[in-house]
Coordinates of C-alpha atoms in Angstrom, one line a residue:
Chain T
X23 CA -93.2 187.8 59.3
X24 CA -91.3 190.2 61.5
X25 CA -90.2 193.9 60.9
X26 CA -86.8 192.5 62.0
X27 CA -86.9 189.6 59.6
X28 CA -88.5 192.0 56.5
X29 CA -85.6 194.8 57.3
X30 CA -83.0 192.2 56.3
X31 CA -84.2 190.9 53.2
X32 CA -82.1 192.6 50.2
X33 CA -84.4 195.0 48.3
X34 CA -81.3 195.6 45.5
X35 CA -82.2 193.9 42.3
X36 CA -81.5 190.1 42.7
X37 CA -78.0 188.3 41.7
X38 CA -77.9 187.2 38.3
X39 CA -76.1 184.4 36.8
X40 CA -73.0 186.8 36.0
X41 CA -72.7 188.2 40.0
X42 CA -69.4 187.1 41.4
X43 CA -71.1 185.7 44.3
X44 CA -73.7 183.6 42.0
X45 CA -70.0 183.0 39.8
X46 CA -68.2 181.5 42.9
X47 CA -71.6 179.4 43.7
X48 CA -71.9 178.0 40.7
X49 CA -68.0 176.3 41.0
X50 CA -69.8 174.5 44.1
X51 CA -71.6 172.4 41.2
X52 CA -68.9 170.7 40.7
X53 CA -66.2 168.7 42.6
X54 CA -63.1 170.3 41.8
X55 CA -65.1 173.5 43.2
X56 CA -66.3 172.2 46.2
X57 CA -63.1 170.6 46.8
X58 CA -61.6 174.1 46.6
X59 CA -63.9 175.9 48.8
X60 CA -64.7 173.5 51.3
X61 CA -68.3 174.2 50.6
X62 CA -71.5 172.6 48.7
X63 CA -74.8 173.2 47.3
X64 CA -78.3 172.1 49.0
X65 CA -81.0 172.4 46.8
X66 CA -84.6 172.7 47.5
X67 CA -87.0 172.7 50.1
X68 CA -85.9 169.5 52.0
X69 CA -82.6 169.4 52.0
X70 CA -82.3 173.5 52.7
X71 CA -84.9 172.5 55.5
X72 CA -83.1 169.4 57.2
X73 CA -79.5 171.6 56.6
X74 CA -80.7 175.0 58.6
X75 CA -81.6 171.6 61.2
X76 CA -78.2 170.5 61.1
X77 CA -76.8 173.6 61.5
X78 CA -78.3 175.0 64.4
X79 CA -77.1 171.5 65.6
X80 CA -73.8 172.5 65.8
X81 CA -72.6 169.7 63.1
X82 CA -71.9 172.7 60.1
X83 CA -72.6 176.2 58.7
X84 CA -74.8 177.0 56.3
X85 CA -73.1 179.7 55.1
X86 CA -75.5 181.5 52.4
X87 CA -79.0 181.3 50.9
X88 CA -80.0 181.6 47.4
X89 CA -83.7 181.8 46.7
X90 CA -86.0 183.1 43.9
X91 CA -88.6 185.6 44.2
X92 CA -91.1 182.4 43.2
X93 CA -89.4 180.1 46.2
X94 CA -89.1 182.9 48.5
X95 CA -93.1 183.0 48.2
X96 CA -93.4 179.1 48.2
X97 CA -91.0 179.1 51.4
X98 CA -91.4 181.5 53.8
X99 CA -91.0 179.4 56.9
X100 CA -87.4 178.4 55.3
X101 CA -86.1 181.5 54.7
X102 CA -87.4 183.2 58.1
X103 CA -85.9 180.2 60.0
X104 CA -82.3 181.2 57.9
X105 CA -82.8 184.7 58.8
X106 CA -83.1 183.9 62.4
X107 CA -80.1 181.7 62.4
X108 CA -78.2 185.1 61.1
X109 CA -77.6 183.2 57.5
X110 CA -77.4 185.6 54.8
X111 CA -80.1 185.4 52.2
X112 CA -79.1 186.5 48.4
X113 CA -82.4 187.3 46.1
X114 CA -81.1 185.9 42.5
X115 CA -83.2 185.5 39.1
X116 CA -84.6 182.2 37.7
X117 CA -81.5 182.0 35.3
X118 CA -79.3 182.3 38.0
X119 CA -81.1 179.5 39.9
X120 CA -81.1 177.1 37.1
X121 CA -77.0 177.9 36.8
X122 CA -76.6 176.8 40.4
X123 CA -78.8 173.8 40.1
X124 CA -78.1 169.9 38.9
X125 CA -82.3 169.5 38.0
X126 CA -83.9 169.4 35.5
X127 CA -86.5 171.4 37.3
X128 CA -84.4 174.2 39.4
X129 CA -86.2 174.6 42.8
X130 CA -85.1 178.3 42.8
X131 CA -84.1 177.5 46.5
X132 CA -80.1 176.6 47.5
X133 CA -78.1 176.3 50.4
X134 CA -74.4 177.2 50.7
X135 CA -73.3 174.5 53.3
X136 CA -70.3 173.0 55.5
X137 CA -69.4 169.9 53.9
X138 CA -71.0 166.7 55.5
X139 CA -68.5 164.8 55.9
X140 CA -66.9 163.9 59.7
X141 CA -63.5 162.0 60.0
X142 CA -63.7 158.0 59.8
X143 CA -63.2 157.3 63.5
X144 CA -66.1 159.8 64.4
X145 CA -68.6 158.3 62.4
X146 CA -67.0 155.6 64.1
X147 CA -67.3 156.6 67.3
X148 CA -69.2 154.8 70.2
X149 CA -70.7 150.8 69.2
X150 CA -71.9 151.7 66.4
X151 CA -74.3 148.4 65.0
X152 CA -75.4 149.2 61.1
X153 CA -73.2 151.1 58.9
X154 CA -73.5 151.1 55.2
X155 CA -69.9 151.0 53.0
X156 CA -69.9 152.4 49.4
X157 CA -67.3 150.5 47.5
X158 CA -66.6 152.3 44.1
X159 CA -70.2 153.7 43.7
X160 CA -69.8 156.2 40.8
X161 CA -73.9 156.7 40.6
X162 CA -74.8 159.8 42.5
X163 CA -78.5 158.8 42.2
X164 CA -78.0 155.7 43.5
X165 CA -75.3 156.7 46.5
X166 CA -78.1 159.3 47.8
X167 CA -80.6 156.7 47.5
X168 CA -78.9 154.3 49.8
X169 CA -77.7 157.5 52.3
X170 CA -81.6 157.6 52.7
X171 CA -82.4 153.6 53.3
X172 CA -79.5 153.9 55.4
X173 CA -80.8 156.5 57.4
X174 CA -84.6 155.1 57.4
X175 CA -83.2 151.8 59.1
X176 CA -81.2 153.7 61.6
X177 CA -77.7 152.5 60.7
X178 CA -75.3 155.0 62.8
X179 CA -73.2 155.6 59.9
X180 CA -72.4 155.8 55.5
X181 CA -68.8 155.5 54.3
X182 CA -67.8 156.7 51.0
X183 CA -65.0 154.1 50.8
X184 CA -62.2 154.1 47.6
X185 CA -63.9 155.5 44.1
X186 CA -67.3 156.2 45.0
X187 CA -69.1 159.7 44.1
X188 CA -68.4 162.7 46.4
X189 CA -71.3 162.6 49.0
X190 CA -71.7 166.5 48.2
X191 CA -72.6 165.7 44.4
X192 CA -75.6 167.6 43.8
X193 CA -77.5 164.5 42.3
X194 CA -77.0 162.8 45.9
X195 CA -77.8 165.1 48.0
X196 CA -81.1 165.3 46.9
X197 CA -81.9 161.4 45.9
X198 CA -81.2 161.3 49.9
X199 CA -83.9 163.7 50.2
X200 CA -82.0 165.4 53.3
X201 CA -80.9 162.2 54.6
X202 CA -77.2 163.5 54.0
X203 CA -77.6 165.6 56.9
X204 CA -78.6 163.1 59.3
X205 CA -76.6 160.6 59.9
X206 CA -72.6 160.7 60.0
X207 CA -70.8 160.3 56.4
X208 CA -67.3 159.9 56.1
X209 CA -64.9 159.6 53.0
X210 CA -61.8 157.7 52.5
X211 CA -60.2 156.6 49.8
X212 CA -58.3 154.2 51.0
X213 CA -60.6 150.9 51.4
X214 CA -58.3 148.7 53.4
X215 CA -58.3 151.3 56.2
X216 CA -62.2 151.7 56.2
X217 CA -62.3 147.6 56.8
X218 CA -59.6 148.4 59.6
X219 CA -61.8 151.3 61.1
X220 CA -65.1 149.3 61.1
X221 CA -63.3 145.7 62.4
X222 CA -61.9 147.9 65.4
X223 CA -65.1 149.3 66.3
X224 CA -66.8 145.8 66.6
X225 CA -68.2 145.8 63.7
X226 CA -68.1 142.3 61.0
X227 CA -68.2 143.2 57.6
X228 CA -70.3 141.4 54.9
X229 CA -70.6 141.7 51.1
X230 CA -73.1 142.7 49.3
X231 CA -72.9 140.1 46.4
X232 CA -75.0 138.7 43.9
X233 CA -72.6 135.6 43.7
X234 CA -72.0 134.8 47.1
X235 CA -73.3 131.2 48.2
X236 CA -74.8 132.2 51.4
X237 CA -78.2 134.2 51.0
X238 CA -79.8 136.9 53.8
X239 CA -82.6 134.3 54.8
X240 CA -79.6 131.4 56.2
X241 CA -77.7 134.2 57.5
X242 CA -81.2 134.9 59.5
X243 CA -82.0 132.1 60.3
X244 CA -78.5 131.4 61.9
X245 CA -78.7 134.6 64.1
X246 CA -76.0 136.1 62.1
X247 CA -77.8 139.4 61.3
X248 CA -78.2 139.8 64.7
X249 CA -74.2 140.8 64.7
X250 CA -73.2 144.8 64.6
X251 CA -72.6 144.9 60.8
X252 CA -71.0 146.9 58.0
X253 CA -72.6 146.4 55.1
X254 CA -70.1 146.9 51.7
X255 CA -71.8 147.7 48.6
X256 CA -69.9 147.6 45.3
X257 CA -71.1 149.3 42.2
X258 CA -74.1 148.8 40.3
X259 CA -72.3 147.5 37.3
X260 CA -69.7 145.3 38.5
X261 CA -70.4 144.7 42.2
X262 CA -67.3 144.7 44.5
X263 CA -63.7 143.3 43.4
X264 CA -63.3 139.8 44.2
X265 CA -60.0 141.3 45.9
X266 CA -62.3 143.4 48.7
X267 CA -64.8 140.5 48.8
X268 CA -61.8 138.4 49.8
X269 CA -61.1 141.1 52.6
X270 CA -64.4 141.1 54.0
X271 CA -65.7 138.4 56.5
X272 CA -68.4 136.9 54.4
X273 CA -70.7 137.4 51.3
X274 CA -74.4 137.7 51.1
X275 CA -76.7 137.5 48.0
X276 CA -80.2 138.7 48.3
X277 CA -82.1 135.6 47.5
X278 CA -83.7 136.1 44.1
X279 CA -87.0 134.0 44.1
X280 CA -88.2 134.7 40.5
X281 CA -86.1 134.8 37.3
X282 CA -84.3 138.3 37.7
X283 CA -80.9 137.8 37.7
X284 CA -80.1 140.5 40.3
X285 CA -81.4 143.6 41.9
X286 CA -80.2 147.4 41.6
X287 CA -78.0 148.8 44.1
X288 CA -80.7 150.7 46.0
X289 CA -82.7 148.0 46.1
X290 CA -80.5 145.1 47.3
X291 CA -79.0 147.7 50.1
X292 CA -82.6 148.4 51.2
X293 CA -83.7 144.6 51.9
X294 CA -79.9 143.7 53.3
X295 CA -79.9 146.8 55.9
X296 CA -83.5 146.5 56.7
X297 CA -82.9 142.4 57.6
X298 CA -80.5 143.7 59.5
X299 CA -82.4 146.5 61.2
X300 CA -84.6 144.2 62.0
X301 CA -82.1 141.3 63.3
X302 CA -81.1 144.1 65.6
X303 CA -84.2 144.8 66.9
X304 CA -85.5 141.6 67.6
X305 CA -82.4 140.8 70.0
X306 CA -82.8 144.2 71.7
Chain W
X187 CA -71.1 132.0 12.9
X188 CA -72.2 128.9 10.1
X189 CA -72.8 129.8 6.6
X190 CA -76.7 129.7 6.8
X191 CA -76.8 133.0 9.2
X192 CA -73.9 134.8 7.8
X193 CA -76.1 134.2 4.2
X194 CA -78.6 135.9 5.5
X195 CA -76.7 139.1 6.7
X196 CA -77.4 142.1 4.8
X197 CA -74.5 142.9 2.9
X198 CA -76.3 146.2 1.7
X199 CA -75.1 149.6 3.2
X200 CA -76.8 149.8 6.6
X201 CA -80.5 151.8 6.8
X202 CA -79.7 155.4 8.4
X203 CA -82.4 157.6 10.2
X204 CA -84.2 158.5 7.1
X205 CA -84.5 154.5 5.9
X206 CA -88.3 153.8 5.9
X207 CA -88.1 151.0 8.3
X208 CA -85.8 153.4 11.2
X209 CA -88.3 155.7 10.5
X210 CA -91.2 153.8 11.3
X211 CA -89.4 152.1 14.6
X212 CA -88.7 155.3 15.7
X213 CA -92.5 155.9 16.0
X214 CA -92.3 153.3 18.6
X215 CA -90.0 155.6 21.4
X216 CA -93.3 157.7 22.1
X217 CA -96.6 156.0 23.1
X218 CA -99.3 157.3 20.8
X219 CA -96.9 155.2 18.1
X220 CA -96.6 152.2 20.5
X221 CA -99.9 152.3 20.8
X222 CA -101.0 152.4 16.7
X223 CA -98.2 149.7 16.0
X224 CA -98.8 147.4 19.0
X225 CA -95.0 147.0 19.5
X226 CA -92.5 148.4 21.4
X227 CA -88.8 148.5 21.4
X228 CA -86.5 146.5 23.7
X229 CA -82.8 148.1 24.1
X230 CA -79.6 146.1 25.0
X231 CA -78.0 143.1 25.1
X232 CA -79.8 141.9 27.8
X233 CA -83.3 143.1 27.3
X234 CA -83.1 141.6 23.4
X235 CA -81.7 138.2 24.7
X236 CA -84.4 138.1 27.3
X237 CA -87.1 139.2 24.4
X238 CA -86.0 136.0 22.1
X239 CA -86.8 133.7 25.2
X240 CA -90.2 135.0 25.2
X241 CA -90.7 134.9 22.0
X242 CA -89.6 131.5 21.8
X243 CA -91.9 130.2 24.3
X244 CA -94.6 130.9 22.4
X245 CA -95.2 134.4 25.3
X246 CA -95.3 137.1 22.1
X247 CA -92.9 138.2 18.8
X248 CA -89.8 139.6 18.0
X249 CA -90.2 140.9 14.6
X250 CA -87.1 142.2 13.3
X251 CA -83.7 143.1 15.5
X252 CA -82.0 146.8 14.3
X253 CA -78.3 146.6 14.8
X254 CA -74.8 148.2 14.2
X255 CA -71.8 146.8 13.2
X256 CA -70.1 147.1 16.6
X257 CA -73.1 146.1 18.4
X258 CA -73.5 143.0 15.8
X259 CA -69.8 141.9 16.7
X260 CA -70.2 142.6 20.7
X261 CA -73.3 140.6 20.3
X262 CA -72.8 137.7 17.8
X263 CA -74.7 135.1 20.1
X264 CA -77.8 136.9 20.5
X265 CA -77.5 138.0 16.7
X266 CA -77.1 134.3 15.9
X267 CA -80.2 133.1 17.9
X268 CA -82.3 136.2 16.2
X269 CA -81.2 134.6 12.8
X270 CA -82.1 131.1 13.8
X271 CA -85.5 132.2 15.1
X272 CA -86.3 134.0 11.8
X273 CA -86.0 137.2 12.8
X274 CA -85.4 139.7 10.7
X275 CA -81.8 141.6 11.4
X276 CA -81.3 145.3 10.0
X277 CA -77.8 146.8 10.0
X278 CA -78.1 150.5 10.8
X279 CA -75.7 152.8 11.4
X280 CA -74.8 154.7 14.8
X281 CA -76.8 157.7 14.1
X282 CA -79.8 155.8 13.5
X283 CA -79.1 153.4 16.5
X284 CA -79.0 156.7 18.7
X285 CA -82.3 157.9 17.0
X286 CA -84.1 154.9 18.3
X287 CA -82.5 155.1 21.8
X288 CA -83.9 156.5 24.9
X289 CA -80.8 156.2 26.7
X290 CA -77.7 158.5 27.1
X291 CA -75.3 155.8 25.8
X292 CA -77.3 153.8 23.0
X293 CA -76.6 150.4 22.5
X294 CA -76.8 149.8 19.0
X295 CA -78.8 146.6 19.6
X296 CA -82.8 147.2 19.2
X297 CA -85.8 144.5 18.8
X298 CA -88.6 145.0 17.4
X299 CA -91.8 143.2 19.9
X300 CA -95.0 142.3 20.4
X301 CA -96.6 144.1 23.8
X302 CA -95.6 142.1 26.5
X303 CA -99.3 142.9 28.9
X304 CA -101.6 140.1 29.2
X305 CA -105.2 141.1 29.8
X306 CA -106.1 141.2 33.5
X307 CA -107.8 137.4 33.9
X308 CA -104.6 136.2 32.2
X309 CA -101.9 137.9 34.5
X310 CA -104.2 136.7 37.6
X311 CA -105.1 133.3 36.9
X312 CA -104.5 130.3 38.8
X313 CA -103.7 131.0 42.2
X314 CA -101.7 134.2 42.5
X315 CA -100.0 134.6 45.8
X316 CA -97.7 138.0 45.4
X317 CA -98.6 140.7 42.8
X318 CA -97.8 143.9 42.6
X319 CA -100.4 146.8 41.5
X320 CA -98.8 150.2 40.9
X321 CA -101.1 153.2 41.0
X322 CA -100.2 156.7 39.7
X323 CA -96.7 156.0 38.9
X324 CA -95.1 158.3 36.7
X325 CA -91.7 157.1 36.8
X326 CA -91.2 154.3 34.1
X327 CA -87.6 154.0 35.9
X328 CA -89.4 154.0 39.1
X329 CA -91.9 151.5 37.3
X330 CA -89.4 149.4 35.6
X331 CA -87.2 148.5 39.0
X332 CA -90.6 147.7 40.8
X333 CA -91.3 145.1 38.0
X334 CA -87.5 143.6 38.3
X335 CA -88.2 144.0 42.3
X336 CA -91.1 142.2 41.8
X337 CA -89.8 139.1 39.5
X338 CA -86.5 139.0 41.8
X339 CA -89.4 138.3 44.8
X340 CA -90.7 135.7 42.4
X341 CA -94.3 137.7 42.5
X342 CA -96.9 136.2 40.2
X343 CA -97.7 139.6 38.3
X344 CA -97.6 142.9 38.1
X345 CA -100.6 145.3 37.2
X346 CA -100.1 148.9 35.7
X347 CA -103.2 150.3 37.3
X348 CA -104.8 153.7 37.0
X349 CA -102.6 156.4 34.9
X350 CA -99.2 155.0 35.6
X351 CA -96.7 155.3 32.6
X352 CA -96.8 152.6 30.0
X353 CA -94.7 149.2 30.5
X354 CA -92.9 149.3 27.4
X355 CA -91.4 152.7 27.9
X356 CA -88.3 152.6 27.0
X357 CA -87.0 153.6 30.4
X358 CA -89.4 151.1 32.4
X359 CA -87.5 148.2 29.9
X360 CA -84.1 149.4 30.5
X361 CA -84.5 149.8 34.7
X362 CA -86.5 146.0 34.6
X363 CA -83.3 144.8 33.0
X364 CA -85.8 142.2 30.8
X365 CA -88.0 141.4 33.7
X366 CA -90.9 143.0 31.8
X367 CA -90.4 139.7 29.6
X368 CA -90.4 137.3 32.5
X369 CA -93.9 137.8 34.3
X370 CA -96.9 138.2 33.5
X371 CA -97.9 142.0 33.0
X372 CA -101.4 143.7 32.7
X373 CA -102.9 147.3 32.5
X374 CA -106.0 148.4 33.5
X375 CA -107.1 152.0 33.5
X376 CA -109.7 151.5 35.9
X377 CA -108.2 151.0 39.4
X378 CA -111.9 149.4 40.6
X379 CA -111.7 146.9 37.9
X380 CA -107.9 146.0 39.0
X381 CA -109.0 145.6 43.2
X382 CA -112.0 143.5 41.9
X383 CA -110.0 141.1 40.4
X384 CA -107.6 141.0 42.5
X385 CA -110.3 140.1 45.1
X386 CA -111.2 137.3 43.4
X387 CA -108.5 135.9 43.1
X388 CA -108.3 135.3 46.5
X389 CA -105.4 138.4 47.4
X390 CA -105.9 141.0 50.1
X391 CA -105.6 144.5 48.8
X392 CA -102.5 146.0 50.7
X393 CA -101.7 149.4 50.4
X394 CA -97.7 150.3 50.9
X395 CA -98.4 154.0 52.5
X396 CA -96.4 155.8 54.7
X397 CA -98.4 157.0 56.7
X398 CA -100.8 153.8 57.7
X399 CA -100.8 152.8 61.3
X400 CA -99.8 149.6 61.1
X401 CA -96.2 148.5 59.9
X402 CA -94.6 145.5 57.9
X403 CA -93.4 143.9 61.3
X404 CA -96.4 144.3 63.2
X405 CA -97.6 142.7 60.2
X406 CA -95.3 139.3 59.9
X407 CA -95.1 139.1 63.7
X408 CA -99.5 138.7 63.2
X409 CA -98.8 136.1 60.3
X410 CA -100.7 138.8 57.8
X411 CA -97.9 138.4 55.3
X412 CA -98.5 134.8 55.2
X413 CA -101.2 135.5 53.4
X414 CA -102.0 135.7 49.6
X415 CA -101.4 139.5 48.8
X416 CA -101.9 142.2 45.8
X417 CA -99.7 145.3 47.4
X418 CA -100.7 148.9 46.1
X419 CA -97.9 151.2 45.2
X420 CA -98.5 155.2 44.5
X421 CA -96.8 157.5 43.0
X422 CA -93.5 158.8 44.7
X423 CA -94.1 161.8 45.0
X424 CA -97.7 161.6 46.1
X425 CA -98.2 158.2 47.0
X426 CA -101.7 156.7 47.0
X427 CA -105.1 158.9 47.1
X428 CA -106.5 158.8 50.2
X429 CA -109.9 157.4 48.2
X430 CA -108.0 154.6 46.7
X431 CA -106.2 153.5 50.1
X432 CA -110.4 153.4 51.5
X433 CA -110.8 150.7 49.0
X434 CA -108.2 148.2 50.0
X435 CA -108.1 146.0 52.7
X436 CA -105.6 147.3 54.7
X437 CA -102.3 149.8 54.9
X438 CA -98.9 148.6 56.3
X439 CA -96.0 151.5 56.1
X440 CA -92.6 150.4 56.0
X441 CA -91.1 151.3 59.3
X442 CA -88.5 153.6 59.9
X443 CA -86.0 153.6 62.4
X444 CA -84.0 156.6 61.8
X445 CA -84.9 160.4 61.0
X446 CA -85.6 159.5 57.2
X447 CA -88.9 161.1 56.5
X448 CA -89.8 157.8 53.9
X449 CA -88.2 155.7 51.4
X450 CA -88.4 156.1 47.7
X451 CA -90.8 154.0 45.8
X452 CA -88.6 150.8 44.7
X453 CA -87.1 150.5 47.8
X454 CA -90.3 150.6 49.8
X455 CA -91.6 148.0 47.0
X456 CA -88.5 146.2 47.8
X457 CA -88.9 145.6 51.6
X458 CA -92.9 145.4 51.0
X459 CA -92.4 142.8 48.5
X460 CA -89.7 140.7 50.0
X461 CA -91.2 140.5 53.7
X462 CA -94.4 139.0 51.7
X463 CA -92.3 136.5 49.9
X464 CA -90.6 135.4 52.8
X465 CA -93.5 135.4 55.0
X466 CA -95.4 133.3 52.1
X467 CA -92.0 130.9 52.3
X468 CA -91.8 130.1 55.6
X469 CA -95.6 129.1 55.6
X470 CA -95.0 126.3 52.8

């Protein structure tokens, strides 16, 4: 490590759970507080990692760093790599690190960051071939965990569409593992104008539904996965709304070989996108 | 609801946490009990309905259900087909119900059951063509939504190899939403003992690791995935020892397109799984 780098670290004692600035970062932890502030939480190595990455990438500010004595030791190459980028680094105790975090095991390590989240028509933007809609996804585990299939197949972009959990919800951001600062994410409430956006950018949208008639193999087999696609995902206890399947151009069902009756969420997104990754690919 | 089953409804006060019987179930939410009893609890509507299939053909027993009054009336069919089947039903109240839950929200419907593994000839006899060996897994949700994964793919078994969590965790039931009852299950401690068999029963040895060579295209587009196959799945956060991965046959990763870094555990088991069952498909 540097002189430079070593001169900036605080040698004060560090932030405790009652230090207004530890205060205001623990209102991040929830979404009424990041609302407010415009700002949310990265925890641990990974996502701290891939958001100092994003950052210098122009695409948002990571704004502060929180980090133990314990994590400063564990991640040096982090927290030299912040100090380089000019973010400021606050010490704070082990309390204070499990107040900021949404683990069971705090990782003693946060990121204050930029929210993720770009406007519909930039995620949008460009001909953009696999994109993954959230449809009233209220599992935070399970929307980060589909963020990061999405981003392992390559689709271009993840909308949040109507009720679904707040990207930024700190139980997402780390079931995608850092994936949430990849690939573009946008938000909108209002589902209809999400099917608009994608229609207009070239895209055809299929449901994800356990009841349609059609299965993924057909749809292969007929060259329809070979189509830029938006895949809509519904919730993992009630699927999608037979009023948004009706709005979407057609409905595929996993094809269940066994005697399961279904799949989870995560699961069923990961062999949908990956067919159609693959679809892609093949015509390419 | 005929006279004979509501006859045999207990019409005493319901047993609380400190009734005998609760007492002794509740033995049955940690291992070492699971393992003195041999039997486990199954949780929820679905898990109990799927249990009284198996037991009625002939696959293990249900000895007795443990019920509340809500659940009893939300669940009247399954209640009903307990009662005809002999089983013994126990009212309990809700603080007993949320004694022997291992969920956040317990569901006041409990059974009573025989172990559902098989010994390790039994799960592989016949001709096997897709099985599923996890390794090291911690997880029993992780395990659990392999084992649905795996009966959704219509695999043949699935083996707990090595020290991966028990199957009849309550968490492993819950996330294989009663797939645990529909295929054949075994454990081995020995990991040797599992390949061996797995050998001779005619199935390469694949190991899913993300960081073999070769990927699950490459793969299908060589016709390997036509072929009979046991795939090996590690832990998630350490995936498979590099001495076991030696052992197997072969490794196939799971390819990624985007900037992920890997996929979680049931996902990867997900793609693995489904590109051998469709491979295996097409080849009938």
């Amino acid at each position: 490590m540097s002189d430079h780098t070593r001169a900036q670290r605080p040698e004060a004692a560090p932030f405790t759970e009652r230090t207004p600035r530890v205060v205001a970062a623990r209102r991040l932890t929830r979404r009424p507080g990041r609302d407010r502030a415009e700002q949310f939480l990265a925890e641990g190595a990974q996502a701290v990692r891939e958001a100092l990455v994003w950052s210098a990438a122009g695409r948002g500010r990571v704004h502060e760093l929180f980090v133990t004595d314990t994590a400063a030791e564990r991640n040096r190459s982090i927290v030299d790599s912040a100090l380089e980028a000019g973010v400021r680094i606050n010490a704070i105790t082990d309390k204070a690190a499990a107040g900021l975090s949404e683990t069971v095991t705090p990782q003693g390590l946060l990121a204050v960051c930029d929210p993720v989240d770009v406007p519909l028509e930039t995620a949008l933007r460009g001909t953009p071939r696999l994109v993954a809609v959230l449809h009233g996804v209220t599992d935070p585990g399970n929307a980060g965990t589909v963020v990061r299939v999405a981003d392992a197949t390559g689709a271009d972009a993840v909308i949040f569409a109507g009720d679904t959990v707040d990207p930024h919800n700190g139980k997402c951001v780390r079931a995608s593992t850092g994936s949430v600062f990849h690939l573009p994410i946008a938000r909108a409430r209002d589902a209809a104008e999400v099917f608009e956006a994608c229609r207009t950018a070239g895209l055809a949208l299929v449901a994800a539904d356990g009841y349609a008639t059609d299965d993924l193999d057909t749809a292969d087999q007929r060259g329809d996965l070979a189509h830029p696609t938006a895949w809509v995902f519904g919730s993992e206890a009630h699927g999608l709304p037979d009023t948004v399947i009706a709005d979407l151009d057609t409905s595929l069902k996993v094809p269940i070989y066994g005697a399961a009756e279904s799949l989870n969420l995560a699961t069923a997104a990961a062999v949908c996108l990956y067919a159609s990754a693959k679809a892609l690919r093949r015509k390419d």
